[in-house]
Tab-separated table of C-alpha atoms and ligand atoms in Angstrom:
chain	number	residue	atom	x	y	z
A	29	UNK	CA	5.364	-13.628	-72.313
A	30	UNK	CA	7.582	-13.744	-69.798
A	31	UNK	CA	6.458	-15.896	-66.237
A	32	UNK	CA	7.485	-16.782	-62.598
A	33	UNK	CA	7.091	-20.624	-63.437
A	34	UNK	CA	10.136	-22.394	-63.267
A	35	UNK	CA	11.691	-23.503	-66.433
A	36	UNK	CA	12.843	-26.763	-65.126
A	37	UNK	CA	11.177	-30.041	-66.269
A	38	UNK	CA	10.959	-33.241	-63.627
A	39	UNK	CA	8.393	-34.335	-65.688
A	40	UNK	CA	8.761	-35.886	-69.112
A	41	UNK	CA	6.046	-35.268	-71.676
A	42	UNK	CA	5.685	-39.244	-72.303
A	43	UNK	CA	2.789	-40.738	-70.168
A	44	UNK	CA	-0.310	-42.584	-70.659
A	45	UNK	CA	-3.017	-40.192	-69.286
A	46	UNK	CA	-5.860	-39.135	-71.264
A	47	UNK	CA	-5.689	-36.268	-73.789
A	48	UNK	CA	-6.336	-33.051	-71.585
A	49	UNK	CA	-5.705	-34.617	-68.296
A	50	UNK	CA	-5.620	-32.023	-65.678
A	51	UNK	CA	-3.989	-34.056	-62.830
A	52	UNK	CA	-0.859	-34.221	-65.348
A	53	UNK	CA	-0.356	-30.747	-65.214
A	54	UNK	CA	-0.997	-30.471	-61.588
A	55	UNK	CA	2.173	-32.850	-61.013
A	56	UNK	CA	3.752	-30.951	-63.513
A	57	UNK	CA	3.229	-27.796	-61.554
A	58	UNK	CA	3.886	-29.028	-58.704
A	59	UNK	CA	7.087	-30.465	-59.451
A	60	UNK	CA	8.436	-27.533	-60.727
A	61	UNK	CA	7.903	-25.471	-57.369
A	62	UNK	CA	9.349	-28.335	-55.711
A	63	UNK	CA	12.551	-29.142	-57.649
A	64	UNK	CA	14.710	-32.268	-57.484
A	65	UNK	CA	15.329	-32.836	-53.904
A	66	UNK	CA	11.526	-34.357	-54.089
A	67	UNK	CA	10.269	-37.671	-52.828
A	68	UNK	CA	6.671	-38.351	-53.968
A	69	UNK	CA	4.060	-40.734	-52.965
A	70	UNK	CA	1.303	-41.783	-55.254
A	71	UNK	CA	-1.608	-44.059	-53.881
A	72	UNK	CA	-3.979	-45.884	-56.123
A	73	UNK	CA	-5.484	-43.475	-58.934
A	74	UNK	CA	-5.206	-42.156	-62.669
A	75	UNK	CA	-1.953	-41.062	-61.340
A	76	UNK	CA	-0.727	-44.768	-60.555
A	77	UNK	CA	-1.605	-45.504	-64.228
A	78	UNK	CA	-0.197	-42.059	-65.657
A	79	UNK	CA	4.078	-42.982	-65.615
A	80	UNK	CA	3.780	-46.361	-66.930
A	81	UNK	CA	5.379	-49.450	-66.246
A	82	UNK	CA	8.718	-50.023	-65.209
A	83	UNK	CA	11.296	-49.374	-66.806
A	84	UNK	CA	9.638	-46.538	-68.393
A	85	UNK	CA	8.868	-43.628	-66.238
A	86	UNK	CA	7.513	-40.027	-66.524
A	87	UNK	CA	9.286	-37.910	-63.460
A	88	UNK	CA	12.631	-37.223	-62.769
A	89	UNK	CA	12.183	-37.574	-58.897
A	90	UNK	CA	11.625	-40.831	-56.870
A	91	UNK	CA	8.112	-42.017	-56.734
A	92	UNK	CA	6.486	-43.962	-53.756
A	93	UNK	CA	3.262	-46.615	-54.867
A	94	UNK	CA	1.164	-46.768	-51.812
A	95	UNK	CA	-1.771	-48.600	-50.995
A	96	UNK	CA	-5.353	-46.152	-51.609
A	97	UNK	CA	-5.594	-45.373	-48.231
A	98	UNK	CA	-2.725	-44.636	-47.095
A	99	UNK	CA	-0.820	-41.816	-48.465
A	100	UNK	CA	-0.820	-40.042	-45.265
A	101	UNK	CA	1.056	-42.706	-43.571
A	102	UNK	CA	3.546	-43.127	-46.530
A	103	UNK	CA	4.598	-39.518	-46.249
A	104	UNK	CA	5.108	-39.625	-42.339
A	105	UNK	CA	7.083	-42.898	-42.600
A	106	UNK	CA	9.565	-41.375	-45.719
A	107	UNK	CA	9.959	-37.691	-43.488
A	108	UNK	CA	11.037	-39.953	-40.515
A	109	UNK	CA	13.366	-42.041	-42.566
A	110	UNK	CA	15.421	-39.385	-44.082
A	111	UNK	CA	15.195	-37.418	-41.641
A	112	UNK	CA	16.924	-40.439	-39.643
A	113	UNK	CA	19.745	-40.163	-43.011
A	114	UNK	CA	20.148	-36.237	-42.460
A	115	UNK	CA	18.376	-35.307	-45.523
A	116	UNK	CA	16.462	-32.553	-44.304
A	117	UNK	CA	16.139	-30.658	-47.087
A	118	UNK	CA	14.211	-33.225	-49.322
A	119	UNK	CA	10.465	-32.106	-49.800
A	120	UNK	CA	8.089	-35.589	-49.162
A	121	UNK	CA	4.747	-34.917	-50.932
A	122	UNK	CA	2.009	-36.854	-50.840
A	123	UNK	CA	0.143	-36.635	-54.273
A	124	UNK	CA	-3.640	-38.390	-54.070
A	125	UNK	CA	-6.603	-38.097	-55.925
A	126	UNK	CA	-10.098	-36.773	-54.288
A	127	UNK	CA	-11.050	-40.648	-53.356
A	128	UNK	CA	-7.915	-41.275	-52.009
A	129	UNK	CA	-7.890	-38.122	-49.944
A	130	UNK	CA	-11.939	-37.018	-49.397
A	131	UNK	CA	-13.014	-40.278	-48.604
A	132	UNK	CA	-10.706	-43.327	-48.256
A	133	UNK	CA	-7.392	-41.757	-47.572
A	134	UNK	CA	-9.151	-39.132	-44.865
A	135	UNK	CA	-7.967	-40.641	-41.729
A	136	UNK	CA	-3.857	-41.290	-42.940
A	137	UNK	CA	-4.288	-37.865	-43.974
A	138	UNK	CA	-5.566	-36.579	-40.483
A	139	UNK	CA	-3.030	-38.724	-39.084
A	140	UNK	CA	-0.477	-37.385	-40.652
A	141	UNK	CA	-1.504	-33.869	-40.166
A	142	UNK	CA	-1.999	-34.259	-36.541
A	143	UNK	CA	1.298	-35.479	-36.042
A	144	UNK	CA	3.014	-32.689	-37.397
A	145	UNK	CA	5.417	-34.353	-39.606
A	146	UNK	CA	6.701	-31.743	-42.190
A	147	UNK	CA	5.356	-32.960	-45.408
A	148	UNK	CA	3.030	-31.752	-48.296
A	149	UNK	CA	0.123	-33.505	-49.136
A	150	UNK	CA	-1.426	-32.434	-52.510
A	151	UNK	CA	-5.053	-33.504	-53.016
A	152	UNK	CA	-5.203	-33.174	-56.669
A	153	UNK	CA	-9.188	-33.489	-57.205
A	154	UNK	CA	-10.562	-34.314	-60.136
A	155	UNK	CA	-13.961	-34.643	-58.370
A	156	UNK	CA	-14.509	-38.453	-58.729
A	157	UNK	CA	-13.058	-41.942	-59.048
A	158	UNK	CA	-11.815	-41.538	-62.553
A	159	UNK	CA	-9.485	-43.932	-62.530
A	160	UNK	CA	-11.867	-46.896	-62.249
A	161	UNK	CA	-14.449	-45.543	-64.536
A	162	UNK	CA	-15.797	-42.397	-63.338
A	163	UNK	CA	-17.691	-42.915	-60.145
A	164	UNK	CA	-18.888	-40.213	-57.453
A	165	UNK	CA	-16.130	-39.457	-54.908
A	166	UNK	CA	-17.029	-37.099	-51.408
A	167	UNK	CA	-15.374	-34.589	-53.353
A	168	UNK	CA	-17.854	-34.665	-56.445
A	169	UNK	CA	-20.035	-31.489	-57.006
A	170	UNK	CA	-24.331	-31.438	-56.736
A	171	UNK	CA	-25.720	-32.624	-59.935
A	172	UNK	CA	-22.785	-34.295	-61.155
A	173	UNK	CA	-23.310	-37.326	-63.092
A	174	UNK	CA	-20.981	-40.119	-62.613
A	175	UNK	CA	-21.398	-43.671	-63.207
A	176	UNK	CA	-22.924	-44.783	-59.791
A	177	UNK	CA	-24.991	-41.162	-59.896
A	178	UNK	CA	-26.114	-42.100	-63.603
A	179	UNK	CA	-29.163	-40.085	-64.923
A	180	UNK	CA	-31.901	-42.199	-66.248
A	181	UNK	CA	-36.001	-41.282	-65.990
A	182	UNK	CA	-35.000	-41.424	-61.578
A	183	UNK	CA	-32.767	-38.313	-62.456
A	184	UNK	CA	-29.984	-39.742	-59.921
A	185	UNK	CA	-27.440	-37.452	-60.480
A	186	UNK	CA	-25.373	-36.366	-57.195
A	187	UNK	CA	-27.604	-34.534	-54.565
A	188	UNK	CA	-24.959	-34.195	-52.118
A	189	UNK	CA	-22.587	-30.880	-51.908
A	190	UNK	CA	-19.050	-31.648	-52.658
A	191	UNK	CA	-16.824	-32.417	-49.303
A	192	UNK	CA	-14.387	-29.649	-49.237
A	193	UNK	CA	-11.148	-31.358	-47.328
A	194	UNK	CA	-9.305	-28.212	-47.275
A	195	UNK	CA	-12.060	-26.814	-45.043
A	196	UNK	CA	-11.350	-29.879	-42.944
A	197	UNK	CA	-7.732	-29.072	-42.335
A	198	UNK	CA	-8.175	-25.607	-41.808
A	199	UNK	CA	-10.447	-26.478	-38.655
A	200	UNK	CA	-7.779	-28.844	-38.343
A	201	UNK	CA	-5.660	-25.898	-38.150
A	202	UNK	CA	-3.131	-27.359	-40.286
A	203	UNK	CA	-0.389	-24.535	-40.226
A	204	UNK	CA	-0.667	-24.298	-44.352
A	205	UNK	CA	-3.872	-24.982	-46.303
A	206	UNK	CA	-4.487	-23.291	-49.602
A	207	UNK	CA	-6.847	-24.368	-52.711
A	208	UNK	CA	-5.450	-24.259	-56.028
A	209	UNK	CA	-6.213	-24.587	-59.958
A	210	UNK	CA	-4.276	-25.409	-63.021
A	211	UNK	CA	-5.319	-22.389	-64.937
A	212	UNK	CA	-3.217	-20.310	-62.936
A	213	UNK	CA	0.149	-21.724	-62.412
A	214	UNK	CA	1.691	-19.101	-61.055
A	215	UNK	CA	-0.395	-18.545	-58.064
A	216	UNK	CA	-0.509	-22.532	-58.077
A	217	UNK	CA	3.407	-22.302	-57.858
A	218	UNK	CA	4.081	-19.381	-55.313
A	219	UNK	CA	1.119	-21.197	-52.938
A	220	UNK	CA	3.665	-23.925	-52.930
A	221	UNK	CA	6.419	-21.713	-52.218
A	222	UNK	CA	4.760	-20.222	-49.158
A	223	UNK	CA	3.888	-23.459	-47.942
A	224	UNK	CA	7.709	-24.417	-48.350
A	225	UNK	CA	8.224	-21.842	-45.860
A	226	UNK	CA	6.347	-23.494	-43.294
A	227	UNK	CA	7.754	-26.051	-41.303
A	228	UNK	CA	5.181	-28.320	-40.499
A	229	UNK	CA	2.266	-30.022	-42.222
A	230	UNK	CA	0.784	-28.371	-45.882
A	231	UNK	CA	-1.897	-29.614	-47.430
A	232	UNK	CA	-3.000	-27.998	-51.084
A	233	UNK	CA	-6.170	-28.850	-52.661
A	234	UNK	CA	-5.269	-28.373	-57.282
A	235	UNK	CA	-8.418	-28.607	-59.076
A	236	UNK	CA	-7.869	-30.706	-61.768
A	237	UNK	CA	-10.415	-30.936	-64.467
A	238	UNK	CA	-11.036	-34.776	-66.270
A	239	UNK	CA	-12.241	-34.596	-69.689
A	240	UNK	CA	-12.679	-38.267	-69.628
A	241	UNK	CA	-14.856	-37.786	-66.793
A	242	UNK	CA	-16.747	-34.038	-66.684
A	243	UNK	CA	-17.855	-34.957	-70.371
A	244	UNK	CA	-16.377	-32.226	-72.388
A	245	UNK	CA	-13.589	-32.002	-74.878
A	246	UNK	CA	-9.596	-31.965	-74.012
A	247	UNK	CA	-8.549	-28.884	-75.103
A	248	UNK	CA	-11.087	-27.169	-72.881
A	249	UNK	CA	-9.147	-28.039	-69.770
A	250	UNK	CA	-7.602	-24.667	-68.636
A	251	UNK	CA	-10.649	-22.586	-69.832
A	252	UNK	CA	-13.125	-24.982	-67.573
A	253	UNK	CA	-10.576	-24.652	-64.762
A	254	UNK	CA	-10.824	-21.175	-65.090
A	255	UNK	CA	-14.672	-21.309	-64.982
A	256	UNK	CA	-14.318	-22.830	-62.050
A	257	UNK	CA	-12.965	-20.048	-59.908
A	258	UNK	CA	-14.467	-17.614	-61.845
A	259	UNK	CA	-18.057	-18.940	-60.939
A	260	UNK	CA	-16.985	-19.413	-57.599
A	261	UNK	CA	-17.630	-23.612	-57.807
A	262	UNK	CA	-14.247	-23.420	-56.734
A	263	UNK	CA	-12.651	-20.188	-54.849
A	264	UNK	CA	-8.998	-19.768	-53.839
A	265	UNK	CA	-7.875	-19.145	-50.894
A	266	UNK	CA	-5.119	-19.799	-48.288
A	267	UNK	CA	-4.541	-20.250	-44.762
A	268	UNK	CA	-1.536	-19.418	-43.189
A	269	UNK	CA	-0.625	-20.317	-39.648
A	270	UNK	CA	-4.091	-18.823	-38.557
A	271	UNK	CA	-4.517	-16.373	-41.268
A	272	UNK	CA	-7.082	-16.672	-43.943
A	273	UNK	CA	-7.124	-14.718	-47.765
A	274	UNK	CA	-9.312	-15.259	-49.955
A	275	UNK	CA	-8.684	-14.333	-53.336
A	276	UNK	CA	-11.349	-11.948	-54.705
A	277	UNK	CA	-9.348	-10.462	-57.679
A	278	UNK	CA	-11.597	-12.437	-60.390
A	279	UNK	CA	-14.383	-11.365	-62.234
A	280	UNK	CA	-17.749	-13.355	-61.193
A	281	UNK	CA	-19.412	-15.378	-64.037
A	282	UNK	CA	-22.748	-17.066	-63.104
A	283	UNK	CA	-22.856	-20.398	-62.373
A	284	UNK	CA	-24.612	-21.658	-65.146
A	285	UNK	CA	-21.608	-20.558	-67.612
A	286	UNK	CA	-19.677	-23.240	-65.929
A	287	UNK	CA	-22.346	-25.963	-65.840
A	288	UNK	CA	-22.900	-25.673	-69.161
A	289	UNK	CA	-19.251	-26.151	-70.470
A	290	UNK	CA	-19.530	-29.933	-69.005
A	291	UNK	CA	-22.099	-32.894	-70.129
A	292	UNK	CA	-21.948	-34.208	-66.598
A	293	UNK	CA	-24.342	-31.436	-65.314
A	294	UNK	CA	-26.177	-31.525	-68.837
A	295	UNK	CA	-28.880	-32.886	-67.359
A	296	UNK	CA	-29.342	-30.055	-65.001
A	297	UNK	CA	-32.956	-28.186	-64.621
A	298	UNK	CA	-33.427	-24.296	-64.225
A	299	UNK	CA	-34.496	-25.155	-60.479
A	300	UNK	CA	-31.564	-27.334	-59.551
A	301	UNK	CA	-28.907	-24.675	-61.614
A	302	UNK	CA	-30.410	-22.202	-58.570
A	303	UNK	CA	-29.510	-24.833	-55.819
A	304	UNK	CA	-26.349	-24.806	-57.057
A	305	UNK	CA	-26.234	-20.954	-57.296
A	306	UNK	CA	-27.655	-20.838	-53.830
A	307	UNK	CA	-24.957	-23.626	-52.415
A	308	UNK	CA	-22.036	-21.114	-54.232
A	309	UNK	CA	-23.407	-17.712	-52.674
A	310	UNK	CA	-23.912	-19.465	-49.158
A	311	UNK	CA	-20.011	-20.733	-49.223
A	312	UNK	CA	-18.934	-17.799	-50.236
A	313	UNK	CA	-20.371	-15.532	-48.129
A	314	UNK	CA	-19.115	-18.275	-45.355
A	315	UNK	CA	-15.516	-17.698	-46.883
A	316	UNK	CA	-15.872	-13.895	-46.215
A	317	UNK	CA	-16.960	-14.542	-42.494
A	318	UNK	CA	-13.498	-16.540	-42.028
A	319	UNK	CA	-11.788	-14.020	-43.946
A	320	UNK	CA	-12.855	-11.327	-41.292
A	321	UNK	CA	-12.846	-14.154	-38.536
A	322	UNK	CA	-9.270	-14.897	-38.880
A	323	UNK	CA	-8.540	-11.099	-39.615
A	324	UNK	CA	-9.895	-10.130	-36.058
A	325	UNK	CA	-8.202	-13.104	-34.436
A	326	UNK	CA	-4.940	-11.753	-35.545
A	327	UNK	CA	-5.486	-8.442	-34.806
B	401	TPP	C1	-8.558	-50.510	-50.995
B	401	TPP	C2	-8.799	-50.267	-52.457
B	401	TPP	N1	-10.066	-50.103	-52.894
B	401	TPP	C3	-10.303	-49.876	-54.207
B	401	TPP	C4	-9.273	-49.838	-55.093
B	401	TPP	C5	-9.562	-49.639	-56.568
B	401	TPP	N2	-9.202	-48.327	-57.039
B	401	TPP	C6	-8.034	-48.079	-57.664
B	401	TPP	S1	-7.886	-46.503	-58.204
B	401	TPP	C7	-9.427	-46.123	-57.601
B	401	TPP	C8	-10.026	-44.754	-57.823
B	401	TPP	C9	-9.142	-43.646	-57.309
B	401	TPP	O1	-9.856	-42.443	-57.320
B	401	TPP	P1	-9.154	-41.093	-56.932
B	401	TPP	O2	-8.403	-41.247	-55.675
B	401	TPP	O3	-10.166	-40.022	-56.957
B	401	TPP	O4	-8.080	-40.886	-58.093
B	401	TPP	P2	-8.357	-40.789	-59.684
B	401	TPP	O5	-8.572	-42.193	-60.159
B	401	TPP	O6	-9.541	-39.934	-59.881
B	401	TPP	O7	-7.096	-40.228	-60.236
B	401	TPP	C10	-10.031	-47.231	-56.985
B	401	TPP	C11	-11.385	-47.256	-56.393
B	401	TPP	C12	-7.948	-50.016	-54.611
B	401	TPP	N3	-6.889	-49.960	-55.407
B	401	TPP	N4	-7.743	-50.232	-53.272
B	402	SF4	S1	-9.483	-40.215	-66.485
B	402	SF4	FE1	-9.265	-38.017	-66.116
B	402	SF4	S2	-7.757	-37.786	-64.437
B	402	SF4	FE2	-7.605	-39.875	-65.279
B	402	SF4	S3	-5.971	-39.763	-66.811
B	402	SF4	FE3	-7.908	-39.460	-67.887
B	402	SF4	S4	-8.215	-37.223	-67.903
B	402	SF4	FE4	-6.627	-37.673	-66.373
């Protein structure tokens, strides 16, 4: 079937992430709507891990290690520099996991917002702190187990909603802010496009499912991606210097159908499967508000 994703590879197929691993194909994605005039920074995560060691290496553009918190600053300090050397047209992208961005990265990330340096900064959110053994990030879900939110006879799974940073840098009014999924690459790819247009500050949120992590089996990645929009845990949307879509063109599933495709909510009750239903309807009906918000601003 013929597609809109670009056919060229900065990515090589040999790397060291688990079988499945959505965050791979988020890079991979990403890369592709970039293309080769790409600097990228990578803080402390399963994407430190993911190209292996030197001399081996999995993309085909320079990569930046940066300490956890401080991917924000990393991509302001690269834009300056070659912008200093007249290259202009290289994209700097910031590439972080949910910790790295939701919670210990947050500030850099403001930072570098504020600032206004013209840089990308892709939180690619796997919904927990996978990397050192599957612990609860901001950015993980209600009822998630993780390995700090175990569930014994206490039933101490997550009871806190997931911190949505692209909500932050929308009220940040960040001139680009969009949310994103690996099951659908193209609108994945032409977000990044549109945010290319921008000159400015663009921050994209990829949800990218962990097997290793969510408890269910590899090849399952794109379908529980999918889910994931479809049951509204994770809507798409975009905001574009002031204007807000949301994307409405999916059929809803309940939320249940997505819970239930993942051992980490396995533990989940019929009463606490309705928070989460109520927690879904609530946001959503919130994203409609901006939608028509943002609409009448405009207008
Ligand atoms: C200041 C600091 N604290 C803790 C760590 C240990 N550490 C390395 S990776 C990581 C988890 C990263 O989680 P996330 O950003 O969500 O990326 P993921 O591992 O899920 O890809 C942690 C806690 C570190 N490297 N630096
Ligand atoms: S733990 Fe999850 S995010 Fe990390 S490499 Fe494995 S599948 Fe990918």
């Amino acid at each position: 079937m013929p597609t809109s994703i670009p056919k060229e590879e900065l990515m090589a197929p040999g790397h060291t992430a688990c079988h499945g691993c959505g965050a791979t194909l988020a890079m991979r994605y990403v890369l592709k709507a970039m293309g080769q005039k790409t600097v990228v920074s990578v803080p402390a995560s399963c994407w430190a891990v993911i190209p292996g060691a030197m001399p081996f290496r999995t993309l085909d553009v320079p990569m930046v290690y940066t300490p956890f918190a401080a991917t924000g600053a990393s991509i302001s300090g690269l834009r300056e520099g070659l912008d200093i050397q007249g290259k202009t047209d290289y994209n700097v992208v910031g590439f972080a996991g949910d910790g790295g961005t939701a919670d210990i990265g947050l500030q850099g990330l403001s930072g570098a917002m504020e600032r206004g340096h013209n840089v990308f900064y892709i939180m690619y959110d796997n919904e927990g702190y996978m990397n050192t053994g599957v612990q609860r990030s901001g950015s993980t879900p209600y009822g998630a187990r993780t390995t700090t939110t175990p569930v014994g006879k206490e039933r101490d799974f997550k009871k806190e909603n997931k911190k949505i940073v692209a909500d932050m840098m929308i009220a940040q009014n960040v001139p680009y802010v969009a949310t994103a999924t690996i099951a659908y690459p193209e609108d994945l790819i032409r977000k990044i496009d549109h945010a290319k247009a921008v000159h400015g500050p663009k921050f994209i949120q990829i949800l990218a499912p962990c097997p290793t992590g969510w408890y269910y089996p590899p090849e399952k990645t794109i379908e529980i991606s999918r889910l994931a929009v479809q049951s509204r845990m994770f809507p798409l949307y975009e905001f574009i210097q002031g204007k807000f879509y949301l994307n409405k063109s999916f059929k809803p599933i309940d939320v249940s159908e997505y819970v239930k495709a993942q051992d980490r909510f396995k533990h989940l009750n019929d009463d606490e499967i309705d928070n989460l239903r109520e927690y879904v309807n609530e946001r959503w009906n919130q994203l409609l508000e901006w939608e028509k918000i943002y609409s009448e601003q405009k207008a």
